[in-house]
XYZ file of C-alpha atoms in Angstrom:
483
model
C 0.000 0.000 0.000
C 2.821 2.418 0.842
C 4.241 2.113 -2.686
C 0.865 3.077 -4.125
C 0.580 5.984 -1.676
C 4.042 7.222 -2.614
C 3.207 7.053 -6.319
C -0.067 8.862 -5.843
C 1.461 11.566 -3.641
C 4.236 12.089 -6.188
C 1.712 12.530 -8.999
C -0.371 14.974 -6.962
C 2.720 17.001 -6.061
C 3.880 17.301 -9.673
C 0.362 17.908 -10.992
C 0.173 21.157 -9.006
C 2.470 22.736 -11.595
C 0.163 21.863 -14.506
C -2.633 23.982 -16.008
C -5.953 23.345 -14.208
C -7.508 21.157 -16.921
C -4.474 18.876 -17.173
C -4.014 18.810 -13.392
C -7.582 17.661 -12.811
C -7.349 14.836 -15.337
C -3.873 13.720 -14.213
C -4.865 13.415 -10.559
C -8.218 11.824 -11.389
C -6.553 9.197 -13.603
C -3.945 8.426 -10.958
C -6.477 8.118 -8.138
C -8.672 5.881 -10.260
C -5.807 3.526 -11.184
C -4.621 3.234 -7.572
C -8.202 2.671 -6.420
C -8.565 -0.193 -8.885
C -5.231 -1.653 -7.770
C -6.000 -1.521 -4.054
C -9.744 -2.246 -4.376
C -10.405 0.727 -2.095
C -13.074 3.302 -2.861
C -11.794 6.798 -3.629
C -14.581 9.371 -3.799
C -12.085 12.014 -4.859
C -11.334 10.069 -8.067
C -14.975 10.286 -9.127
C -15.157 13.991 -8.233
C -12.006 14.833 -10.196
C -12.992 12.809 -13.272
C -16.495 14.302 -13.217
C -14.931 17.751 -13.133
C -12.555 16.750 -15.946
C -15.349 15.792 -18.358
C -17.095 19.050 -17.570
C -13.926 20.982 -18.361
C -13.274 18.927 -21.519
C -16.542 17.317 -22.644
C -14.931 15.995 -25.849
C -12.063 14.180 -24.072
C -12.643 10.468 -24.711
C -9.918 9.426 -22.241
C -11.611 11.313 -19.401
C -14.995 9.760 -20.239
C -13.427 6.280 -20.278
C -11.809 6.813 -16.881
C -15.040 8.133 -15.353
C -16.953 5.175 -16.769
C -14.469 2.732 -15.248
C -14.661 4.573 -11.942
C -18.473 4.372 -11.851
C -18.530 0.717 -12.909
C -15.775 -0.613 -10.646
C -16.096 1.605 -7.580
C -19.850 2.191 -7.429
C -21.371 -0.547 -9.605
C -23.270 2.200 -11.439
C -23.911 0.330 -14.699
C -26.264 2.901 -16.173
C -23.934 5.811 -15.426
C -20.892 3.937 -16.745
C -22.764 3.018 -19.907
C -23.525 6.692 -20.532
C -19.848 7.614 -20.026
C -18.603 5.014 -22.492
C -21.220 6.138 -24.991
C -19.825 9.682 -24.704
C -16.276 8.360 -25.098
C -17.272 6.580 -28.327
C -19.057 9.671 -29.579
C -16.065 11.936 -28.877
C -13.258 9.531 -29.807
C -11.450 9.557 -33.112
C -13.649 8.181 -35.882
C -10.523 6.623 -37.378
C -10.052 4.395 -34.344
C -7.271 4.513 -31.795
C -6.849 2.995 -28.320
C -9.240 5.379 -26.561
C -12.071 4.619 -28.978
C -11.382 0.863 -28.895
C -11.386 0.871 -25.103
C -14.639 2.845 -24.982
C -16.286 0.399 -27.401
C -15.153 -2.611 -25.359
C -16.327 -1.127 -22.085
C -19.624 -0.017 -23.600
C -20.130 -3.572 -24.833
C -19.611 -4.923 -21.305
C -22.064 -2.418 -19.822
C -24.688 -3.263 -22.449
C -24.397 -6.918 -21.499
C -24.719 -6.210 -17.784
C -27.591 -3.804 -18.391
C -29.346 -6.441 -20.515
C -29.319 -8.944 -17.646
C -32.125 -7.092 -15.868
C -34.326 -6.598 -18.934
C -37.074 -8.659 -20.572
C -36.261 -11.163 -23.352
C -36.711 -8.732 -26.257
C -34.585 -5.995 -24.682
C -32.038 -8.581 -23.560
C -31.610 -9.814 -27.128
C -31.420 -6.277 -28.494
C -28.738 -5.202 -26.001
C -26.727 -8.394 -26.494
C -26.668 -7.904 -30.277
C -25.746 -4.244 -29.844
C -22.934 -5.316 -27.489
C -21.626 -7.667 -30.189
C -21.730 -4.838 -32.733
C -19.752 -2.588 -30.354
C -17.135 -5.296 -29.855
C -16.760 -5.768 -33.619
C -16.195 -2.023 -33.925
C -13.486 -2.276 -31.244
C -11.785 -5.052 -33.232
C -11.889 -2.806 -36.309
C -9.898 -0.256 -34.274
C -7.287 -2.849 -33.249
C -7.473 -6.329 -34.763
C -4.643 -7.526 -32.501
C -6.420 -6.779 -29.233
C -7.087 -10.118 -27.541
C -9.609 -8.752 -25.062
C -11.884 -7.553 -27.852
C -11.805 -11.008 -29.461
C -12.566 -12.584 -26.095
C -15.545 -10.276 -25.543
C -16.844 -11.053 -29.039
C -16.697 -14.782 -28.326
C -18.440 -14.301 -24.995
C -21.176 -12.264 -26.684
C -21.848 -14.987 -29.237
C -21.800 -17.614 -26.492
C -24.439 -15.722 -24.535
C -26.479 -15.219 -27.703
C -26.373 -18.954 -28.460
C -27.309 -20.301 -25.031
C -29.745 -17.607 -23.929
C -31.506 -16.684 -27.170
C -30.961 -18.179 -30.611
C -29.652 -21.751 -30.058
C -28.307 -21.508 -33.603
C -25.125 -23.434 -34.378
C -23.778 -20.473 -36.369
C -23.553 -18.394 -33.186
C -21.663 -21.183 -31.411
C -19.234 -21.456 -34.339
C -18.747 -17.687 -34.315
C -17.952 -17.909 -30.583
C -15.378 -20.620 -31.307
C -13.739 -18.532 -34.026
C -13.543 -15.461 -31.798
C -12.126 -17.454 -28.882
C -9.597 -18.970 -31.292
C -8.449 -15.500 -32.337
C -8.354 -14.376 -28.719
C -6.367 -17.451 -27.760
C -3.609 -16.511 -30.194
C -3.426 -13.034 -28.670
C -3.574 -14.545 -25.169
C -0.584 -16.776 -25.877
C 1.387 -13.723 -26.941
C 0.355 -12.003 -23.696
C 1.398 -15.077 -21.703
C 4.829 -15.079 -23.343
C 5.277 -11.420 -22.442
C 4.091 -12.130 -18.896
C 6.492 -15.076 -18.541
C 9.420 -12.978 -19.758
C 8.678 -10.549 -16.942
C 8.960 -13.430 -14.475
C 5.266 -13.595 -13.673
C 4.360 -16.669 -11.661
C 1.127 -15.606 -10.028
C -1.637 -13.089 -10.504
C -2.936 -10.797 -7.792
C -5.628 -8.189 -7.608
C -3.309 -5.412 -8.677
C -2.857 -6.874 -12.132
C -6.242 -5.771 -13.383
C -5.397 -2.210 -12.473
C -1.933 -2.552 -13.940
C -3.457 -3.726 -17.203
C -5.959 -0.878 -17.106
C -3.211 1.607 -16.422
C -1.111 0.206 -19.221
C -4.024 0.564 -21.631
C -4.546 4.076 -20.304
C -0.934 4.858 -21.071
C -1.379 3.734 -24.689
C -4.371 6.031 -24.954
C -2.447 8.923 -23.475
C 0.910 9.019 -25.134
C 3.888 7.234 -26.566
C 4.486 4.329 -24.162
C 6.871 3.716 -21.294
C 10.446 4.980 -21.081
C 13.287 4.842 -18.622
C 12.547 6.751 -15.429
C 14.588 8.150 -12.600
C 12.219 7.606 -9.710
C 8.898 5.879 -10.175
C 6.827 8.470 -8.337
C 8.306 11.454 -10.124
C 8.175 9.691 -13.464
C 4.551 8.654 -12.994
C 3.638 12.142 -11.879
C 5.313 13.857 -14.787
C 3.920 11.303 -17.215
C 0.371 11.595 -15.948
C 0.571 15.331 -16.244
C 1.976 15.216 -19.746
C -0.564 12.545 -20.602
C -3.330 14.973 -19.888
C -1.760 17.120 -22.562
C -1.589 14.126 -24.877
C 2.136 13.444 -25.201
C 3.897 12.132 -22.109
C 5.243 8.613 -21.574
C 5.388 8.568 -17.787
C 1.857 7.446 -16.975
C 2.917 4.025 -18.284
C 5.534 3.981 -15.525
C 2.727 3.986 -12.985
C 1.362 0.904 -14.717
C 4.849 -0.612 -14.695
C 5.304 0.076 -11.006
C 1.936 -1.465 -10.188
C 2.716 -4.474 -12.377
C 6.159 -4.992 -10.781
C 4.547 -5.022 -7.360
C 2.067 -7.612 -8.559
C 4.637 -9.952 -10.114
C 3.907 -9.141 -13.750
C 0.800 -7.880 -15.510
C -1.223 -10.661 -17.086
C -4.263 -9.291 -18.928
C -7.304 -10.076 -16.801
C -9.302 -11.550 -19.682
C -6.847 -14.431 -20.258
C -8.102 -16.860 -17.544
C -11.695 -16.021 -18.536
C -10.905 -16.778 -22.166
C -9.586 -20.235 -21.347
C -12.548 -20.932 -19.070
C -15.202 -19.867 -21.565
C -13.486 -21.742 -24.384
C -13.716 -24.748 -22.068
C -17.472 -24.152 -21.746
C -17.900 -24.392 -25.529
C -15.786 -27.558 -25.701
C -17.725 -29.057 -22.801
C -21.006 -28.441 -24.591
C -19.580 -30.243 -27.617
C -18.305 -33.047 -25.356
C -14.727 -32.541 -26.527
C -13.507 -33.757 -23.171
C -9.728 -33.732 -23.645
C -9.570 -30.242 -25.123
C -12.105 -29.029 -22.555
C -10.017 -30.343 -19.656
C -6.869 -28.724 -21.068
C -8.625 -25.347 -21.338
C -10.071 -25.584 -17.813
C -6.696 -26.595 -16.383
C -5.143 -23.568 -18.025
C -7.828 -21.286 -16.601
C -7.287 -22.722 -13.139
C -3.512 -22.331 -13.354
C -3.853 -18.683 -14.367
C -6.443 -17.760 -11.742
C -5.072 -18.374 -8.228
C -8.458 -17.932 -6.532
C -9.298 -21.351 -7.945
C -6.672 -22.945 -5.712
C -8.225 -21.480 -2.585
C -11.008 -23.543 -0.993
C -12.910 -20.530 0.337
C -12.739 -18.784 -3.036
C -13.754 -21.999 -4.782
C -16.888 -22.218 -2.659
C -17.747 -18.628 -3.544
C -17.087 -19.078 -7.269
C -18.635 -22.413 -8.130
C -19.164 -21.332 -11.731
C -15.392 -21.091 -12.175
C -14.869 -24.411 -10.447
C -16.768 -26.832 -12.652
C -13.291 -27.922 -13.465
C -11.416 -31.054 -14.385
C -12.393 -33.143 -11.330
C -16.110 -32.682 -12.085
C -15.540 -33.442 -15.758
C -13.603 -36.632 -15.007
C -16.291 -37.910 -12.660
C -18.903 -37.381 -15.364
C -16.825 -39.014 -18.112
C -15.934 -41.932 -15.821
C -19.573 -42.562 -14.974
C -20.590 -42.351 -18.641
C -17.854 -44.788 -19.666
C -18.847 -47.216 -16.921
C -22.544 -47.147 -17.778
C -21.921 -47.628 -21.520
C -19.293 -50.336 -21.170
C -21.248 -52.226 -18.507
C -24.572 -51.669 -20.299
C -25.963 -49.743 -17.362
C -25.376 -52.825 -15.183
C -28.514 -54.423 -16.601
C -28.637 -58.213 -16.220
C -28.010 -60.346 -19.355
C -31.531 -61.787 -19.377
C -33.043 -58.305 -19.419
C -30.622 -57.149 -22.136
C -31.607 -60.081 -24.329
C -35.276 -59.275 -23.900
C -34.811 -55.580 -24.777
C -32.758 -56.445 -27.881
C -35.296 -59.024 -29.022
C -38.074 -56.401 -28.814
C -36.267 -54.466 -31.556
C -36.425 -57.311 -34.088
C -39.455 -55.788 -35.820
C -38.373 -52.152 -35.499
C -38.423 -50.020 -38.639
C -37.802 -46.457 -39.702
C -41.131 -44.593 -39.365
C -42.656 -43.863 -42.753
C -43.198 -40.168 -43.426
C -40.814 -38.904 -40.765
C -38.837 -35.890 -41.987
C -35.444 -36.962 -43.283
C -36.201 -40.653 -42.790
C -36.912 -41.616 -46.395
C -34.584 -44.394 -47.523
C -32.758 -44.600 -44.183
C -31.235 -48.021 -43.497
C -31.440 -49.557 -40.023
C -27.996 -50.552 -38.709
C -26.511 -51.381 -35.292
C -24.181 -48.981 -33.481
C -21.223 -51.104 -34.596
C -21.917 -50.249 -38.268
C -21.547 -46.509 -37.722
C -18.333 -44.706 -38.666
C -16.855 -41.621 -36.984
C -17.209 -38.182 -38.506
C -19.753 -35.455 -39.139
C -22.326 -36.475 -41.775
C -20.514 -39.821 -42.223
C -23.698 -41.756 -41.431
C -26.189 -39.954 -43.650
C -28.891 -42.399 -44.716
C -28.380 -44.632 -41.670
C -30.557 -45.073 -38.598
C -30.286 -47.033 -35.354
C -33.285 -48.553 -33.552
C -32.724 -48.842 -29.823
C -34.205 -49.157 -26.345
C -33.470 -47.067 -23.258
C -31.233 -48.571 -20.599
C -30.995 -45.443 -18.479
C -31.211 -41.645 -18.689
C -27.700 -40.402 -18.004
C -27.669 -36.631 -17.897
C -30.194 -33.847 -17.751
C -28.379 -31.400 -15.491
C -24.608 -31.382 -16.186
C -24.614 -27.895 -17.678
C -24.102 -26.988 -20.416
C -23.955 -30.490 -21.893
C -26.857 -31.842 -23.970
C -29.274 -34.384 -22.513
C -27.788 -37.869 -22.709
C -29.161 -41.419 -22.586
C -27.627 -44.879 -22.567
C -29.279 -46.908 -25.339
C -29.112 -50.567 -26.405
C -29.501 -51.691 -30.043
C -30.828 -54.974 -31.460
C -27.348 -56.527 -31.469
C -26.936 -55.633 -27.766
C -24.501 -52.886 -28.644
C -24.504 -49.891 -26.335
C -23.828 -46.154 -26.713
C -24.210 -42.848 -24.895
C -26.586 -40.810 -27.063
C -26.559 -37.017 -26.696
C -29.434 -35.064 -28.227
C -28.738 -31.367 -28.691
C -31.457 -28.774 -28.032
C -33.803 -31.340 -26.510
C -35.580 -29.773 -23.553
C -35.802 -31.339 -20.096
C -39.534 -32.003 -20.367
C -39.013 -34.109 -23.486
C -36.057 -35.856 -21.827
C -38.294 -37.037 -18.998
C -40.864 -38.475 -21.405
C -38.546 -41.175 -22.810
C -39.383 -44.480 -21.094
C -37.766 -47.920 -20.987
C -40.381 -49.583 -23.171
C -40.153 -46.992 -25.962
C -38.643 -47.826 -29.348
C -36.324 -45.003 -30.314
C -34.925 -44.448 -33.822
C -31.851 -42.269 -34.289
C -31.602 -40.708 -37.745
C -28.245 -39.817 -39.349
C -26.302 -40.258 -36.093
C -22.777 -38.908 -35.663
C -20.410 -41.408 -34.043
C -17.728 -40.308 -31.582
C -15.215 -42.786 -30.175
C -14.369 -41.121 -26.883
C -10.930 -41.599 -25.331
C -9.942 -39.527 -22.327
C -6.777 -39.880 -20.227
C -7.317 -38.868 -16.598
C -5.232 -36.063 -15.124
C -3.196 -38.438 -12.947
C -2.510 -40.704 -15.925
C -3.879 -43.687 -14.033
C -6.608 -44.542 -16.510
C -7.884 -43.989 -20.024
C -11.658 -43.706 -20.206
C -13.208 -44.905 -23.458
C -16.743 -45.393 -24.707
C -18.943 -45.137 -27.791
C -20.868 -41.883 -28.083
C -23.502 -40.772 -30.586
C -24.508 -37.166 -31.219
C -27.755 -35.911 -32.732
C -27.614 -32.232 -33.664
C -31.364 -31.764 -33.798
C -34.329 -33.292 -31.907
C -35.972 -34.006 -35.298
C -33.437 -36.864 -35.607
C -34.747 -38.427 -32.406
C -37.937 -40.428 -33.047
C -39.764 -41.998 -30.096
C -42.392 -44.585 -31.025
C -42.438 -43.128 -34.533
C -42.851 -39.504 -33.485
C -40.539 -36.530 -32.998
C -40.616 -35.301 -29.419
C -41.612 -31.664 -29.315
C -38.598 -29.525 -28.413
C -38.614 -26.096 -26.898
C -35.030 -25.657 -27.991
C -34.068 -25.009 -24.370
C -30.523 -25.403 -23.159
C -29.326 -26.020 -19.628
C -28.503 -22.967 -17.590
C -24.944 -21.863 -18.206
C -22.487 -19.980 -16.062
C -19.749 -18.171 -17.942
C -17.054 -15.931 -16.611
C -17.587 -12.358 -17.707
C-alpha cells in the first residue's frame, strides 16, 4: 500500500504545476488507477474525473476513466454506460486505443444492463454489445480482449436466445483468435517473471491501456513516483510517456501484468468444448484457466465461485460414470438385455418422418466416426438409463441398447428437459443420421484412459420416439460463464 501511496502523492505534487484542466485529469486518472489496484473506494477520483469531463466534454480518455470509476467503484452500470457512450461519440472516428477501449467497455455495460431486462430488450442489447465489440476489433485487430468479448457475446447469444449453431461457431472462431493473442500475452508475462496473478494486475493492465491512450508508451525513469507524476501530467496534454511507468510500477509489485481476460478466455473456451463433449480439449482449457487464476486454488474462493470451479475433477467424474454405464450396459442383467434387444427385431424407420426416407437400419457397430458420415443410416434402440439432464451446459444424454446388444451414450442437442423425462424404458427409439464419436480420455493423474462409444444428434428431429418426434422447446441447460 505504501508504494501506491508514494506514487499517488508524487503525482499529486507534480500535478500542481500543470494547467488546471491537465491537473484535474492527471490526478483523477492516478487516483482511479490506484483505487482499482487496491480495491479501495476513492470518492475524490470520481469527483475529479467528473470535473474533468465538464472541463473537456470531448475528451474520450476522461470519459473512459469516469466510466471505469463508476462501474468498478460504485457498480453504477447505467452511469458507466452513458460515459462510455460519450467516449465513443467523442473519440477519433478513425479508431485509436481510446475509442477501442470505450467500445469494449460499452459492450460490457450493455451486457450487464441487458441482464435485468425482458427477453426482447435482452436480445437487443446483447446484439448491440456484439456490434460494439466488432467495432473495437476494427480499431485494433490484434487486441485479444476484444476477441474474447466477441466470443463471450456470441456464447451468450447462443445459449440464452438463438440456439443456432452459427452463433456457437462464431464464438469458437472469436475465442480462437483471442487465444492466439492470449498466448502472446502469456509469453510477455512469462518474460517478466510472472508466476502468479494478484488483484493489482487488473489495475496494472488498465493503467497500461490508459498509457497507450495517453501518449507514446513507457520509457526509462529516474524515480517511479516522479516519473509517474510527470507522465500523468503530460498525458493529460496528450504526449507524455510517464503514466505508463505507474502501470509498470503497479505491475512490478504484482509480479507481472497478465491481462485479466486471459483466464476467462480459457474458461469460456472450455465451456464451448464441454457443450460439444470434446472432453480432452475441454479439460486442457479448464486446467489452463485454473492455473492462471489463483483464486481457484483457494477452498474458500472456490466455494464462492462455483461457476469457475466446474473444473477437471467434475468433468472426469462425469466421463468416468458415462464410460462405466456404456461399457457395462448400465449394469442391466443379461436376461433383461436379451429381452430388450429381441423387442427391436421388428423395429423399422417410421414412414413419413422428416429426413427418414430411404434410411437403413444398422446397429451402433456399423456406424463410422465423422460429421455427416452416417447420412442415410438409422439405429433402432431401447433405453437402458437416462444419463444426464443437469450437467450444464452439456446436452441431454441417454444410454441406449440396439438390437445386437450394442450400447452407446446418445446425446441429443437442443432437446428440452420435459421431453427428456418423457422417454421411457419400453419406448422404441430411432436415431436418424447419427454422428459417431469414439471417446478416449486420459485422466489427469494418468492412471486410466476412459473410453466409450458416443452418438450425437444435432437436432431433436433426428430423435424419433415410437415413430414420433418429441416436441422440443429448444431449451438449453442454464450456463455460467465468466464475464
